mmCIF file of C-alpha atoms in Angstrom:
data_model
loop_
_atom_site.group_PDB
_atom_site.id
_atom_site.type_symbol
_atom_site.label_atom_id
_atom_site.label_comp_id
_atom_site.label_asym_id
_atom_site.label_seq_id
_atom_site.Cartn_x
_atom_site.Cartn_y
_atom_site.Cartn_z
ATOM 1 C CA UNK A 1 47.572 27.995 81.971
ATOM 2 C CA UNK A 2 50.823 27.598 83.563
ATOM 3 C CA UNK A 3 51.775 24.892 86.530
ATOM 4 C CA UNK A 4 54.049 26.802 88.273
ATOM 5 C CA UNK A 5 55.497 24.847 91.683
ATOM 6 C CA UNK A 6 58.357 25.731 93.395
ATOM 7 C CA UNK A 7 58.906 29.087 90.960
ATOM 8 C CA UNK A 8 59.296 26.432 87.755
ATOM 9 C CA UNK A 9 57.258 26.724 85.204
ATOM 10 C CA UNK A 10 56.685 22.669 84.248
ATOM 11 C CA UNK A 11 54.799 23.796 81.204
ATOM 12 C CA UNK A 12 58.345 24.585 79.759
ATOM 13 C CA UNK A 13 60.473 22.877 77.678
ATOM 14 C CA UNK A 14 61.908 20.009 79.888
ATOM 15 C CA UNK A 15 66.106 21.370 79.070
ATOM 16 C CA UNK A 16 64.466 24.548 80.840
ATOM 17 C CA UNK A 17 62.994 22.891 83.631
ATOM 18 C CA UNK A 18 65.922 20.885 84.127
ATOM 19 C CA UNK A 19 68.060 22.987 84.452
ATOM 20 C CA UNK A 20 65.840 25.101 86.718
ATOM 21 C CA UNK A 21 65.738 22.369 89.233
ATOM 22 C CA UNK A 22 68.917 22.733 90.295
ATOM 23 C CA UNK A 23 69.407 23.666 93.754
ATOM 24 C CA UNK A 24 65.152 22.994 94.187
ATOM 25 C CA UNK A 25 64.851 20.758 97.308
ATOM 26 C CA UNK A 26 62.771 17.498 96.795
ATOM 27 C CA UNK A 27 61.145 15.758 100.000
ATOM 28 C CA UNK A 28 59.081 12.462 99.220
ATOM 29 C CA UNK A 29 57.093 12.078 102.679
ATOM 30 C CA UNK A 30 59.373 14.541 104.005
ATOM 31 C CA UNK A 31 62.760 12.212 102.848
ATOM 32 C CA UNK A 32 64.578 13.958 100.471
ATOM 33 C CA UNK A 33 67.040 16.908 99.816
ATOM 34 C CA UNK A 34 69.010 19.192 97.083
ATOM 35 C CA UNK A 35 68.373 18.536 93.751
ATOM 36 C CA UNK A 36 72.537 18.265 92.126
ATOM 37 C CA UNK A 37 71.832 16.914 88.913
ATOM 38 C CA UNK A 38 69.500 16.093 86.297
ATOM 39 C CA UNK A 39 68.794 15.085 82.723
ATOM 40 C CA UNK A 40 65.966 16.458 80.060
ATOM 41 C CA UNK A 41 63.833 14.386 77.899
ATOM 42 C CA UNK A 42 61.645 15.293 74.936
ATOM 43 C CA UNK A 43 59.671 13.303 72.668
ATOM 44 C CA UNK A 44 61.142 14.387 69.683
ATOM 45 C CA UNK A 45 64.728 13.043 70.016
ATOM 46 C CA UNK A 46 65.041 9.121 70.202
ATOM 47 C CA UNK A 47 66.178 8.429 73.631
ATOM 48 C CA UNK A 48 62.907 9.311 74.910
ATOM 49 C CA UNK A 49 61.183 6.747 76.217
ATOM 50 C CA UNK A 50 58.237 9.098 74.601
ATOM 51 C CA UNK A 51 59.391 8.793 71.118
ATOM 52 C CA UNK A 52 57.502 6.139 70.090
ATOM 53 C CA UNK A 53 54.528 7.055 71.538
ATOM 54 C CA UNK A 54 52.336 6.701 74.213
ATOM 55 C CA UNK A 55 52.430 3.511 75.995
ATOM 56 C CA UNK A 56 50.901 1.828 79.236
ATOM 57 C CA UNK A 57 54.509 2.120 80.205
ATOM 58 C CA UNK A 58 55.342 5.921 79.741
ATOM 59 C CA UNK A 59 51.337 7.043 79.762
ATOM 60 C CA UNK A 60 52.221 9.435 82.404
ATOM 61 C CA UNK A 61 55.032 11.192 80.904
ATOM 62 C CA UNK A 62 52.591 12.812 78.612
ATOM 63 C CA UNK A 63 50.908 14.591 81.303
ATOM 64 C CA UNK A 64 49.544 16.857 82.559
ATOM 65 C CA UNK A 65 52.879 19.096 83.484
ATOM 66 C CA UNK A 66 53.736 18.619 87.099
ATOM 67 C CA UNK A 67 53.364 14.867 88.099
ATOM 68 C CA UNK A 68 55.776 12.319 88.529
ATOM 69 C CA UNK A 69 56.871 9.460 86.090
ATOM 70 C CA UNK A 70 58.410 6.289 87.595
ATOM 71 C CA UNK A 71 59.559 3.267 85.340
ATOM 72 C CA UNK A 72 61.877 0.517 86.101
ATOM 73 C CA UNK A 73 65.380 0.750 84.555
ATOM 74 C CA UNK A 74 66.536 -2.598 83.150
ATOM 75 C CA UNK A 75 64.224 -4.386 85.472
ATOM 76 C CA UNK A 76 66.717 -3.153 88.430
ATOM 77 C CA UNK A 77 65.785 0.637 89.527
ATOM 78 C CA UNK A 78 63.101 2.426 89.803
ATOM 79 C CA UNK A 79 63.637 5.732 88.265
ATOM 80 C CA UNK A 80 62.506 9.289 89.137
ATOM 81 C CA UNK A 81 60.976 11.843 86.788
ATOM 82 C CA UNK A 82 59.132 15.025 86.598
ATOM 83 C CA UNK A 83 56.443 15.600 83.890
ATOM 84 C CA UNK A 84 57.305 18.730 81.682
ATOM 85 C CA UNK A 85 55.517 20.917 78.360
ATOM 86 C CA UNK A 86 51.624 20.704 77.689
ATOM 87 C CA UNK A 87 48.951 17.907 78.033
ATOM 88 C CA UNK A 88 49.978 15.423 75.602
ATOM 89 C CA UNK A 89 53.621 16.544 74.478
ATOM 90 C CA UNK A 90 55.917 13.810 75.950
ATOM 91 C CA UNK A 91 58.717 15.283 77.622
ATOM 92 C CA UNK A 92 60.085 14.930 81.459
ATOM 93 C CA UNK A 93 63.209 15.359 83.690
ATOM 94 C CA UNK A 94 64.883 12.364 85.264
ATOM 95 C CA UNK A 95 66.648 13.503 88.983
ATOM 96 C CA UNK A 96 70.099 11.957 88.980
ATOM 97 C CA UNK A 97 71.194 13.080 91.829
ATOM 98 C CA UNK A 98 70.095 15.070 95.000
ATOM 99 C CA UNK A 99 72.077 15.827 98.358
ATOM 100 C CA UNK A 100 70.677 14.136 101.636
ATOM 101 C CA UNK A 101 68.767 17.014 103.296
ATOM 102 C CA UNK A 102 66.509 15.162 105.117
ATOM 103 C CA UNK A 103 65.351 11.901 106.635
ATOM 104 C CA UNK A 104 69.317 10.742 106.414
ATOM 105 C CA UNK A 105 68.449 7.727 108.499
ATOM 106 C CA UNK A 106 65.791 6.382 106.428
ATOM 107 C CA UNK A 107 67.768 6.522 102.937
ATOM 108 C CA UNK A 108 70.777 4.819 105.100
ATOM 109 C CA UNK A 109 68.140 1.759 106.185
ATOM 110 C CA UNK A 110 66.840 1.534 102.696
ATOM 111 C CA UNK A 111 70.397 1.512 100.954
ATOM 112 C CA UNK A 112 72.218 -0.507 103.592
ATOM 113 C CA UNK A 113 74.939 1.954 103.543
ATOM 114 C CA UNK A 114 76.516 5.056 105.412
ATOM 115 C CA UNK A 115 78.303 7.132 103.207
ATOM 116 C CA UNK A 116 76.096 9.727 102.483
ATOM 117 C CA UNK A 117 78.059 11.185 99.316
ATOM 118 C CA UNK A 118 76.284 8.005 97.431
ATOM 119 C CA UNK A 119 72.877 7.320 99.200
ATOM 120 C CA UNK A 120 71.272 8.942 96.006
ATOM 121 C CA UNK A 121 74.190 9.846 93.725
ATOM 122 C CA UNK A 122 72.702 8.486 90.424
ATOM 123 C CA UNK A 123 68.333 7.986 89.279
ATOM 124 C CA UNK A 124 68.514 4.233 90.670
ATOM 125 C CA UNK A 125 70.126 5.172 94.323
ATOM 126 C CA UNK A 126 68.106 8.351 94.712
ATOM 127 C CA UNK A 127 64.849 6.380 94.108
ATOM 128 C CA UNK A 128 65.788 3.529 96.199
ATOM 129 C CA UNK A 129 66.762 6.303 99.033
ATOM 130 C CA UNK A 130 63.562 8.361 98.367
ATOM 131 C CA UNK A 131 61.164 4.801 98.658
ATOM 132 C CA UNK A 132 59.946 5.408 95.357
ATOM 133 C CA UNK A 133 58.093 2.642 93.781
ATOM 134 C CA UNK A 134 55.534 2.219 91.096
ATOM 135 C CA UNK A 135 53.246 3.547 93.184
ATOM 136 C CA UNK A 136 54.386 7.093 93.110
ATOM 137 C CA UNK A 137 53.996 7.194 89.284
ATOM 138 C CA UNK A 138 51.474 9.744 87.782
ATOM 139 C CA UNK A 139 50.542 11.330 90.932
ATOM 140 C CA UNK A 140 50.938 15.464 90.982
ATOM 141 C CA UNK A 141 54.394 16.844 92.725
ATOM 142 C CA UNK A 142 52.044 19.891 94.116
ATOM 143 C CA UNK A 143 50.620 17.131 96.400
ATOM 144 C CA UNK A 144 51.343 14.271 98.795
ATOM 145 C CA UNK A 145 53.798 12.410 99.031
ATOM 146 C CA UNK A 146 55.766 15.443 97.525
ATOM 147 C CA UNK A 147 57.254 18.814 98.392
ATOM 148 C CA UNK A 148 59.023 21.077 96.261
ATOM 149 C CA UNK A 149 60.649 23.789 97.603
ATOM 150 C CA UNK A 150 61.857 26.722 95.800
ATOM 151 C CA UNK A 151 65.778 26.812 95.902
ATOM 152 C CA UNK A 152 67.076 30.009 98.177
ATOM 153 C CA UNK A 153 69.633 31.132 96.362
ATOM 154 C CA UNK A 154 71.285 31.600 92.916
ATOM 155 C CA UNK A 155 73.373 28.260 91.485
ATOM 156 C CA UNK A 156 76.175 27.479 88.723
ATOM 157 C CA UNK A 157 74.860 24.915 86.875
ATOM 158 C CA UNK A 158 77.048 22.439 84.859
ATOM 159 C CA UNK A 159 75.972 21.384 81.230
ATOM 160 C CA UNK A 160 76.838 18.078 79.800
ATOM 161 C CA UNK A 161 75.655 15.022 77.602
ATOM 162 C CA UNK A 162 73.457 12.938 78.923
ATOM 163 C CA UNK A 163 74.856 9.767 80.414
ATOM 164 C CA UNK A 164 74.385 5.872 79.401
ATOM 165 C CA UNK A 165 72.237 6.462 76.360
ATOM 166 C CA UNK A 166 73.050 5.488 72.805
ATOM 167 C CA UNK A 167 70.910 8.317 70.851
ATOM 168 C CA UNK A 168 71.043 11.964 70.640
ATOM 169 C CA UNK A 169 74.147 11.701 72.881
ATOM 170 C CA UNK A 170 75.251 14.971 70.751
ATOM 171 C CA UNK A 171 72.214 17.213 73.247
ATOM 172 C CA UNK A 172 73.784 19.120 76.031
ATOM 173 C CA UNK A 173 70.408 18.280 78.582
ATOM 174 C CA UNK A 174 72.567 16.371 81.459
ATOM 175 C CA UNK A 175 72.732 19.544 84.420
ATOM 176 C CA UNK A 176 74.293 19.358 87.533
ATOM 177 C CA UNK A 177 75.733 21.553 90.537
ATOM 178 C CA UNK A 178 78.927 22.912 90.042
ATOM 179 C CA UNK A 179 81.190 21.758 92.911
ATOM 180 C CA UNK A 180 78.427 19.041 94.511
ATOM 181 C CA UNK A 181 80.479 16.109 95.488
ATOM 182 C CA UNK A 182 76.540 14.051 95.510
ATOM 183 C CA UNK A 183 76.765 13.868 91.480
ATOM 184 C CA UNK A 184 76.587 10.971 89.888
ATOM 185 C CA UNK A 185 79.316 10.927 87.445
ATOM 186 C CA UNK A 186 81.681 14.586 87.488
ATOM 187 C CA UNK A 187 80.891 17.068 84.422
ATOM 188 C CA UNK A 188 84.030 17.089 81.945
ATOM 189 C CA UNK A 189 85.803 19.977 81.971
#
């Protein structure tokens, strides 16, 4: 059976969803906006953090489809991702970047800055913006604290390599926006 939210199927193959999120808006108790970019994960290429395995770390990454995955990043960030492909697979979406939509004033207190071209312009930023914590991991996006919202019109998406990993850097599965000035790093041309 399918988890369909927001018109995305999560069951799919996490380049899919990924690039299906584009343009989706994402509201974490109602903070939140445009999803611009992204980046797919699977458990069969090695910069997964699901290729080794299940862990008490990545647990949730390997489902159900549809829930959220939140891990630090180098002991700094926390890091935002949505769980893709069947019970037990291993695969997910990190958001790199969205465009401030909503709650604008909130992200500014919790990122001590104005400019809103880089309240969440890159995974670390938007979760700091969006008040995600540990907390928020494994919990399903059909539910409190998030909203989905189908995207309301048609978008050219961008396809690049993923950015600062070492491994399967050859996989196009980085997606962004094409002409967003909220992405984290510009596509190359």
């Amino acid at each position: 059976m399918s988890k369909i939210i927001a018109g995305i199927d999560f069951e799919a193959p996490s380049e899919v969803v990924a690039r299906q999120l584009i343009g989706v808006t994402v509201l974490v108790n109602g903070v939140g906006g445009r999803i611009v970019e992204t980046e797919a994960y699977d458990r069969e290429e090695p910069a997964s953090h699901c290729y080794i395995g299940e862990t008490p770390r990545n647990f949730s990454m390997f489902g159900p489809p549809g829930r959220s995955y939140v891990y630090r990043s180098h002991g700094l960030h926390w890091c935002l991702n949505f769980v893709c492909r069947e019970n037990g697979h291993g695969a997910g979406v990190l958001l790199r970047a969205i465009e401030p939509l909503a709650g604008l004033d909130q992200m500014r207190a919790r990122r001590g800055l104005e400019d809103e071209r880089l309240l969440c312009s890159g995974p670390g930023r938007l979760a700091q913006a969006l008040g995600i914590t540990r907390a928020d991991n494994n919990l399903p996006l059909d539910g409190a604290p998030f909203t989905l919202l189908a995207g309301d019109q048609a978008v050219d998406v961008l396809t690049g390599p993923r950015i600062g990993i070492s491994k399967a850097v050859e996989l196009p599965w980085r997606f962004g926006l094409a002409g967003s000035r909220f992405l984290s790093k510009p596509f190359r041309q």
